[in-house]
C-alpha atoms as one frame of an Amber mdcrd trajectory, in Angstrom:
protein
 118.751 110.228 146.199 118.552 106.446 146.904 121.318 104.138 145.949 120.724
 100.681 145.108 121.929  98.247 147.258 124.966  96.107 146.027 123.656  92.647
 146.295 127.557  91.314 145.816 129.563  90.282 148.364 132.715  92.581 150.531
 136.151  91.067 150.370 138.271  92.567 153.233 142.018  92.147 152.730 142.684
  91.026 149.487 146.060  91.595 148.685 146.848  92.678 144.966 149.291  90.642
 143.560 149.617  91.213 139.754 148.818  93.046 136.581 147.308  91.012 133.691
 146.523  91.830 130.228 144.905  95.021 129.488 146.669  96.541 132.362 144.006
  94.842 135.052 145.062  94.865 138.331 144.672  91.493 140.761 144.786  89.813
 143.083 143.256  85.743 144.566 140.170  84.734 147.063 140.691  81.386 147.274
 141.038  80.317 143.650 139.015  82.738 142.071 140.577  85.881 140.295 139.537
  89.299 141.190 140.368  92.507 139.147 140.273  95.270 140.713 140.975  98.416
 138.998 143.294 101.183 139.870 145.449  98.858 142.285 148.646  98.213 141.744
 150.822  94.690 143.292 151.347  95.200 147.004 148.223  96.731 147.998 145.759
  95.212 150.305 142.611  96.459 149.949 138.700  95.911 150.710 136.881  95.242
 147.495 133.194  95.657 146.873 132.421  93.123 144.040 130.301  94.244 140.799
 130.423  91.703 138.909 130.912  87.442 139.474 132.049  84.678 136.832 132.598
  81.195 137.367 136.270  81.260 137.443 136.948  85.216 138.123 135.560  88.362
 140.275 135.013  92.268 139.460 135.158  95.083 141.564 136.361  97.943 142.966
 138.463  99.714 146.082 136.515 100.711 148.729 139.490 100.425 151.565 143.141
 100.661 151.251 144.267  98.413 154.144 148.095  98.746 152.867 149.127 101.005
 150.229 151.683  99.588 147.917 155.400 101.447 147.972 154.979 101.322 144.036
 152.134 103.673 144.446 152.485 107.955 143.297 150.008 110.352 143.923 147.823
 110.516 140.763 148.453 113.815 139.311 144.635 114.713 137.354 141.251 115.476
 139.841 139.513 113.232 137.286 141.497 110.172 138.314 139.346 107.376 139.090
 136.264 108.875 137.662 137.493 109.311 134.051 138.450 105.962 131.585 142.020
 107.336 130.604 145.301 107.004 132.106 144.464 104.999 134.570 147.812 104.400
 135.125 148.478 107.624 136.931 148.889 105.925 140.380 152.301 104.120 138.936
 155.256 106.069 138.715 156.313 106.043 134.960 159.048 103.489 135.023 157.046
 101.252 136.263 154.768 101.707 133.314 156.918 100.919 131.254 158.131  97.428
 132.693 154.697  96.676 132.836 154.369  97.161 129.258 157.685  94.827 128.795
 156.269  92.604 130.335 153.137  92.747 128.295 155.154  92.252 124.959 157.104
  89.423 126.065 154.411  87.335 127.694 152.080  87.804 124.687 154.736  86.990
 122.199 156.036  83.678 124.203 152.782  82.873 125.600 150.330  83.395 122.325
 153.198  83.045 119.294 154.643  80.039 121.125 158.066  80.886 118.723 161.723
  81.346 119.005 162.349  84.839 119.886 165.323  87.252 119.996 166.322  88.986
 123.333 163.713  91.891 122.999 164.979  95.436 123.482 164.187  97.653 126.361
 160.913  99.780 125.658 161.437 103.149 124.434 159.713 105.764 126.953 157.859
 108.626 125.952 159.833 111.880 126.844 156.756 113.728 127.251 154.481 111.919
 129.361 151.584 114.600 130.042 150.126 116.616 126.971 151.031 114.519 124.283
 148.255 113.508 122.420 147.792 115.865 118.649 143.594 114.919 118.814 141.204
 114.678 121.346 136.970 114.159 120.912 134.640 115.566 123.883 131.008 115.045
 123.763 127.968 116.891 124.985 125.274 116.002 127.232 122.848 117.555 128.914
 122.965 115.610 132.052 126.577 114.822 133.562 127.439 111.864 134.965 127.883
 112.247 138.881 131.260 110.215 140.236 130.722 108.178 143.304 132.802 110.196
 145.575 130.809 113.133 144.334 127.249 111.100 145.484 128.558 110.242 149.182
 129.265 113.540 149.569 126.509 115.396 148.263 123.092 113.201 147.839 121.776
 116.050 146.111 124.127 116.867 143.416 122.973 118.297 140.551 122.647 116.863
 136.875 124.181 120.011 135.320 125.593 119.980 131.045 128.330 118.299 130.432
 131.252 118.407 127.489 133.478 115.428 128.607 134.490 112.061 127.878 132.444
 109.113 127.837 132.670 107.213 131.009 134.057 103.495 130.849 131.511 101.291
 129.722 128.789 103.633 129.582 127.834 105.148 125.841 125.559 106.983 127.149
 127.167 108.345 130.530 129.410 111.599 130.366 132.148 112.977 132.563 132.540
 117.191 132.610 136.068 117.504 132.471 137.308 120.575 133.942 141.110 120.081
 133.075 142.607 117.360 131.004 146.162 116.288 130.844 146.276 114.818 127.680
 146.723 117.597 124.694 148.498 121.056 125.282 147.184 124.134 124.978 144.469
 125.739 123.887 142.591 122.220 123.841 141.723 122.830 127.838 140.996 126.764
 126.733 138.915 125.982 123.841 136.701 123.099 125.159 136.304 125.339 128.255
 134.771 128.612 125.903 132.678 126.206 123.931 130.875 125.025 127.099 130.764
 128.648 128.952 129.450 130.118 126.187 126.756 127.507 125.199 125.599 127.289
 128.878 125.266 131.805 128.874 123.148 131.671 126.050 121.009 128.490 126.916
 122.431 126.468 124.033 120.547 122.685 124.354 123.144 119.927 124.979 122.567
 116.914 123.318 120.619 113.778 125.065 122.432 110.924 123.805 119.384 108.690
 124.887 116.519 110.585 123.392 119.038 112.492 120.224 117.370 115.947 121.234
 119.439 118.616 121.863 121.803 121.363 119.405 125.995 120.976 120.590 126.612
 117.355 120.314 130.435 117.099 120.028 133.835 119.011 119.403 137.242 117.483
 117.819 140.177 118.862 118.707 143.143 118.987 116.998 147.133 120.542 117.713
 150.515 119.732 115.800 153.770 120.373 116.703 154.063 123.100 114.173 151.653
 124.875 116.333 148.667 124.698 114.184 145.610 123.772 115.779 142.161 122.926
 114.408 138.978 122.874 116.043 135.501 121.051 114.859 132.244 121.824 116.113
 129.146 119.367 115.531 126.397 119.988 115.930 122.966 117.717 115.880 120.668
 120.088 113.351 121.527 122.875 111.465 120.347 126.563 113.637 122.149 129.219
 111.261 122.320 131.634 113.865 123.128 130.318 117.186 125.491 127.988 115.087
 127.189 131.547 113.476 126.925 133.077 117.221 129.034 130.285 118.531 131.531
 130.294 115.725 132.170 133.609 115.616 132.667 133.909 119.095 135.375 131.161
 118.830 136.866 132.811 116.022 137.455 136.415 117.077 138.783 134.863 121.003
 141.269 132.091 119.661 142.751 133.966 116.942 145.793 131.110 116.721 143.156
 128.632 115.364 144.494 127.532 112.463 141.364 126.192 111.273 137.492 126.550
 112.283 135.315 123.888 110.830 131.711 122.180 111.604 129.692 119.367 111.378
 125.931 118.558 111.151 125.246 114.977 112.169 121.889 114.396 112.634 122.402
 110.556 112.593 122.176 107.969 116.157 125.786 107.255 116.438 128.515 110.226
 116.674 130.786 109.096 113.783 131.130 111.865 111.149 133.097 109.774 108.448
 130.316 109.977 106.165 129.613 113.682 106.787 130.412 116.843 105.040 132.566
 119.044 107.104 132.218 122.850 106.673 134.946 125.572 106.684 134.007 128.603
 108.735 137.246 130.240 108.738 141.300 129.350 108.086 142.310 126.312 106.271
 140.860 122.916 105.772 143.827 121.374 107.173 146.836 121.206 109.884 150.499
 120.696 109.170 152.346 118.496 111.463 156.302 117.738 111.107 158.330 114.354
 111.436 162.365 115.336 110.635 162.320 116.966 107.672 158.556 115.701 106.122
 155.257 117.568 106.162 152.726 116.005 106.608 148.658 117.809 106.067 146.452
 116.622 108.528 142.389 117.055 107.590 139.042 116.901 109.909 139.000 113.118
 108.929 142.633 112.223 108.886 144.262 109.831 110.499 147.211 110.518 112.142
 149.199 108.656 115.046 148.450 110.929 118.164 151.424 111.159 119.947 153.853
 112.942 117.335 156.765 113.010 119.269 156.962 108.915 119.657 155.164 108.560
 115.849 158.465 109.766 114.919 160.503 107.050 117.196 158.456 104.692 115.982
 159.047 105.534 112.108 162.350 105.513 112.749 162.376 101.959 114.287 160.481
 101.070 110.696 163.039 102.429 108.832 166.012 100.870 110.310 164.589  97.112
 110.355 163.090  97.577 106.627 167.227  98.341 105.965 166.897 100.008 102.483
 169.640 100.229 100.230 168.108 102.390  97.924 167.048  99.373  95.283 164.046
  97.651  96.887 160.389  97.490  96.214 158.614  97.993  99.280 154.411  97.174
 100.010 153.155  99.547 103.209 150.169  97.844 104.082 147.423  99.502 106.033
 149.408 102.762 105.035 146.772 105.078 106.316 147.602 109.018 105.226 151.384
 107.336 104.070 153.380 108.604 107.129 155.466 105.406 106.905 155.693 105.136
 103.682 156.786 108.873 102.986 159.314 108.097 105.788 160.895 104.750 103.873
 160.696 106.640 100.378 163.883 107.915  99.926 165.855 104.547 101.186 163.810
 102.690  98.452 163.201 102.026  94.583 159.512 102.137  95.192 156.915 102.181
  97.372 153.481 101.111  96.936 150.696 101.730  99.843 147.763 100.227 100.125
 144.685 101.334 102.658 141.436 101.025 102.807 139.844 104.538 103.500 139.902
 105.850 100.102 140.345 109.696 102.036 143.451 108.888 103.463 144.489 107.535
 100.261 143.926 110.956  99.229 145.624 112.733 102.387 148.573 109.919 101.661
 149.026 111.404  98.225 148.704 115.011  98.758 151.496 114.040 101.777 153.917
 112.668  98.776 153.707 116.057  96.663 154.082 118.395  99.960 157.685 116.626
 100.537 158.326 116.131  96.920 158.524 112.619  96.688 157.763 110.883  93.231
 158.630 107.065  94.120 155.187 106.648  95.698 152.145 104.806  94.353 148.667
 104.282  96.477 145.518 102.248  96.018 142.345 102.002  97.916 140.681  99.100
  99.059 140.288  96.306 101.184 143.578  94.360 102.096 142.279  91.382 101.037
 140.916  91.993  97.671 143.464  94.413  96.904 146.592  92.913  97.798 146.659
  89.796  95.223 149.031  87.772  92.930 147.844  90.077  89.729 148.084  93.014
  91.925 152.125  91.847  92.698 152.624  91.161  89.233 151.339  94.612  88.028
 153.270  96.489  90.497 156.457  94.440  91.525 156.858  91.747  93.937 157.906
  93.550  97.365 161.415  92.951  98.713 160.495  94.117 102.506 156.718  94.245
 103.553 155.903  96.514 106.298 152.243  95.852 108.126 150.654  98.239 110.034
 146.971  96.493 110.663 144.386  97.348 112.992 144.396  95.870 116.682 141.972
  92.946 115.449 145.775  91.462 113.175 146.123  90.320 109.944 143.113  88.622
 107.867 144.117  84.975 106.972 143.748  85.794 103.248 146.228  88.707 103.618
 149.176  86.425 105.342 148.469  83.735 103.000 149.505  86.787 100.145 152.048
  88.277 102.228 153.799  84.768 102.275 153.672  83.688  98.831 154.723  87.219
  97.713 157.756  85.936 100.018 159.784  89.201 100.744 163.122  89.192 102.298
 161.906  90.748 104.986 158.771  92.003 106.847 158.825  95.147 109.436 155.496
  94.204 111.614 153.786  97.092 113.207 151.067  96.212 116.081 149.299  98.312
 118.677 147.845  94.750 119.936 150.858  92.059 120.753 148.154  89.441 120.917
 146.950  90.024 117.576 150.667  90.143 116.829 151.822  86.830 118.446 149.335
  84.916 116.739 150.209  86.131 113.421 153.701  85.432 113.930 153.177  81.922
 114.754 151.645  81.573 111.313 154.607  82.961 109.544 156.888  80.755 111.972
 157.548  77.903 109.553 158.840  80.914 106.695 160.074  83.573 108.602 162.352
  83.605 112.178 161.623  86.646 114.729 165.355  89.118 114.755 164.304  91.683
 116.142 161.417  92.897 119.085 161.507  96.681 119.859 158.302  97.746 122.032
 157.378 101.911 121.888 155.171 103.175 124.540 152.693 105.431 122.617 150.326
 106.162 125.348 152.056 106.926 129.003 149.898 106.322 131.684 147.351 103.578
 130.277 148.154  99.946 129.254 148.468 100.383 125.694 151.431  99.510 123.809
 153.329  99.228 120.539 155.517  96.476 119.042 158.089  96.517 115.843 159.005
  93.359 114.839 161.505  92.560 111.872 161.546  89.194 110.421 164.003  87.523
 108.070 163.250  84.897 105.670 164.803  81.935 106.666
């Protein structure tokens, strides 16, 4: 097989210096910035360029001159080759001052306000095998890693049920072990595969949408339920029943079999029925003492274990007495507002999936909690003077919006509804900063207490509690 020639220049000896945003690695040729991924500060390295801008550089490590003392041996054979944790290379502490970093330079840098000292990161006791959900997808043609091509030219193109590789929608990685969710999630994507290869199942082209197994979702809780979700791309009654069965009768702990047919261009399955083939329609997962029923299309933070820190971290900056009205915006399936309920007066959430308004109100009757009130819609129509007046004006606000921040309209509302105080959620601190800067002239910063959700990528979480001034 013929590889293309890179018509981008070497760079021998670059030393990396840094790590930017979004956890990119880099280092300076002259005065042009060059990322280079999976390097950490201290390393000198030869780089073969991908990719050139006016004022920065792209590529990758073909020649560790120096390896950096802050490097560990990356602990997963897909390193490198897969697009998660691609932190693996820094030892976990260092992670996490990374990710301190992160927070504070985004807040200063972006918000451009007076801030609080901001309080050391809480960790993530389990760093390996934490996530509740993970999505693989078929293909019948894997994606070959470089290292893979140097050594054998004639590697074969064999199926695949992997992840998508970075940048590449239609380019997938066979994963033979992942470190991400416990048990049976390895076992079960493993059995799927094996026994759609025996009996010659077609795996799904994701260029020309032929092809039968398209995509699994899979799904654990710390109560020990799991679910699984097959999808496939048409509806074949009997190899579809062949498959299930199988999966049935060998992973009798399955707490729930379901499938999908999507015979759309795009893998979402939002707007799709999902079928029961056997068990329940739904997971329970556990937070203290709350239940909380997790469907096929729930949303659900997926790392339980720090969900729960970072509840608690809510809770104690929205400061209930018992007597307040409290608005849980982008409440999703209500975990935070099921976890505030019984500090407060009221609590009113507001989302804009109408199912996990549904999920969020079946969570309020499991745990037996009658204080709670949800509507559907979007933030911005929803959340309105009448709306206030109808319901109560808030006394603490808690936000929980998606990584794009707050619409204007909504902070507009959320400061002339003029709470005493707001608990801001973020899983973007940029997003976040710039928000904050436009609540600056009502509201002063108190608080600042990162959470590190995802160990061993970039990605972090910020709580911050403002005061009306």
């Amino acid at each position: 097989m013929a590889r293309k020639r890179n018509k981008y220049p070497l760079i021998e000896a670059l030393e990396i210096t840094d790590i930017a945003a979004e956890g990119k690695a880099l280092g300076r040729y002259g005065d042009v910035v060059v990322f280079v991924p999976m390097t950490v500060p201290g390393d000198v390295v030869d780089v073969q360029i991908t990719a050139k801008r006016r004022r920065f550089m792209e590529g990758y490590a073909v020649h560790y001159r120096t390896r950096s003392p802050l490097r560990c041996e990356p602990f997963c054979s897909h390193y490198g080759d897969c697009g998660g944790c691609r932190w693996q290379h820094l030892p976990y502490e260092r992670q996490l001052a990374f990710k301190q970093q992160q927070v504070i330079d985004q807040l200063t840098r972006i918000g451009h306000i007076e801030l609080p000292p901001i309080s050391p990161i809480l960790g993530s006791e389990q760093t390996r095998y934490y996530r509740n959900k993970l999505e693989f997808t078929a293909c019948n043609k894997r994606w070959i890693p470089r290292r893979e091509l140097e050594q054998d030219e004639e590697a074969s193109f064999d199926n695949a049920l992997g992840f998508h590789v970075s940048g590449m929608f239609d380019k997938i990685l066979d994963i033979e072990r992942c470190h991400l969710q416990p048990e049976p999630s390895n076992a079960l994507r493993l059995a799927v595969k094996n026994y759609a290869v025996e009996h010659e199942y077609p795996f799904y082209n994701i260029r020309t949408h032929e092809g039968f197994l398209r995509n699994i979702v899979i799904r654990t809780a710390s109560t020990g339920d799991v679910m699984l979700i097959v999808v496939f791309a048409y509806e074949d009654t009997e190899r579809r029943t062949a498959l299930l069965e199988y999966l049935r009768t060998s992973f009798p702990e399955l707490t729930s079999l379901m499938y999908i047919i999507n015979g759309k261009m795009n893998d979402s399955y939002a707007d799709l029925p999902v079928h029961l083939y056997s068990g329940r329609d739904y997971i329970i997962e556990q937070m203290e003492d709350l239940q909380f029923k997790v469907g096929p299309k729930s949303f659900y933070q997926t790392n339980s274990a720090q969900a729960c820190k970072l509840y608690e971290v809510v809770r104690e900056f929205a400061s209930l007495s018992g007597s307040e009205m409290v608005y849980d915006l982008y409440t999703g399936t209500g975990t935070i507002a099921n976890f505030v309920a019984r500090g407060a007066r009221k609590v009113v959430g507001i989302e804009y999936v109408p199912e996990a308004i549904e999920d969020a109100k079946a969570n309020a009757r499991l745990n037996g909690l009658d204080n709670l009130t949800f509507y559907a819609g979007d933030m911005k129509d929803v959340l309105c003077q009448r709306f206030m007046e109808e319901n109560g004006f808030p006394d603490v606000i808690i936000l929980d919006p998606p990584r794009a921040g707050l619409h204007e309209e909504v902070t507009a509302t959320v400061l002339s509804a003029a709470p005493r105080r707001i608990v801001y959620v973020s899983c973007n601190p940029a997003t976040q900063a710039r928000d904050l800067s436009l609540m600056d002239q009502e509201y002063r910063v108190v608080k600042v207490q990162p959470v590190d959700m995802f160990p061993h990528t970039h990605h972090v979480e910020n709580v911050v509690l403002l005061e009306k001034r």
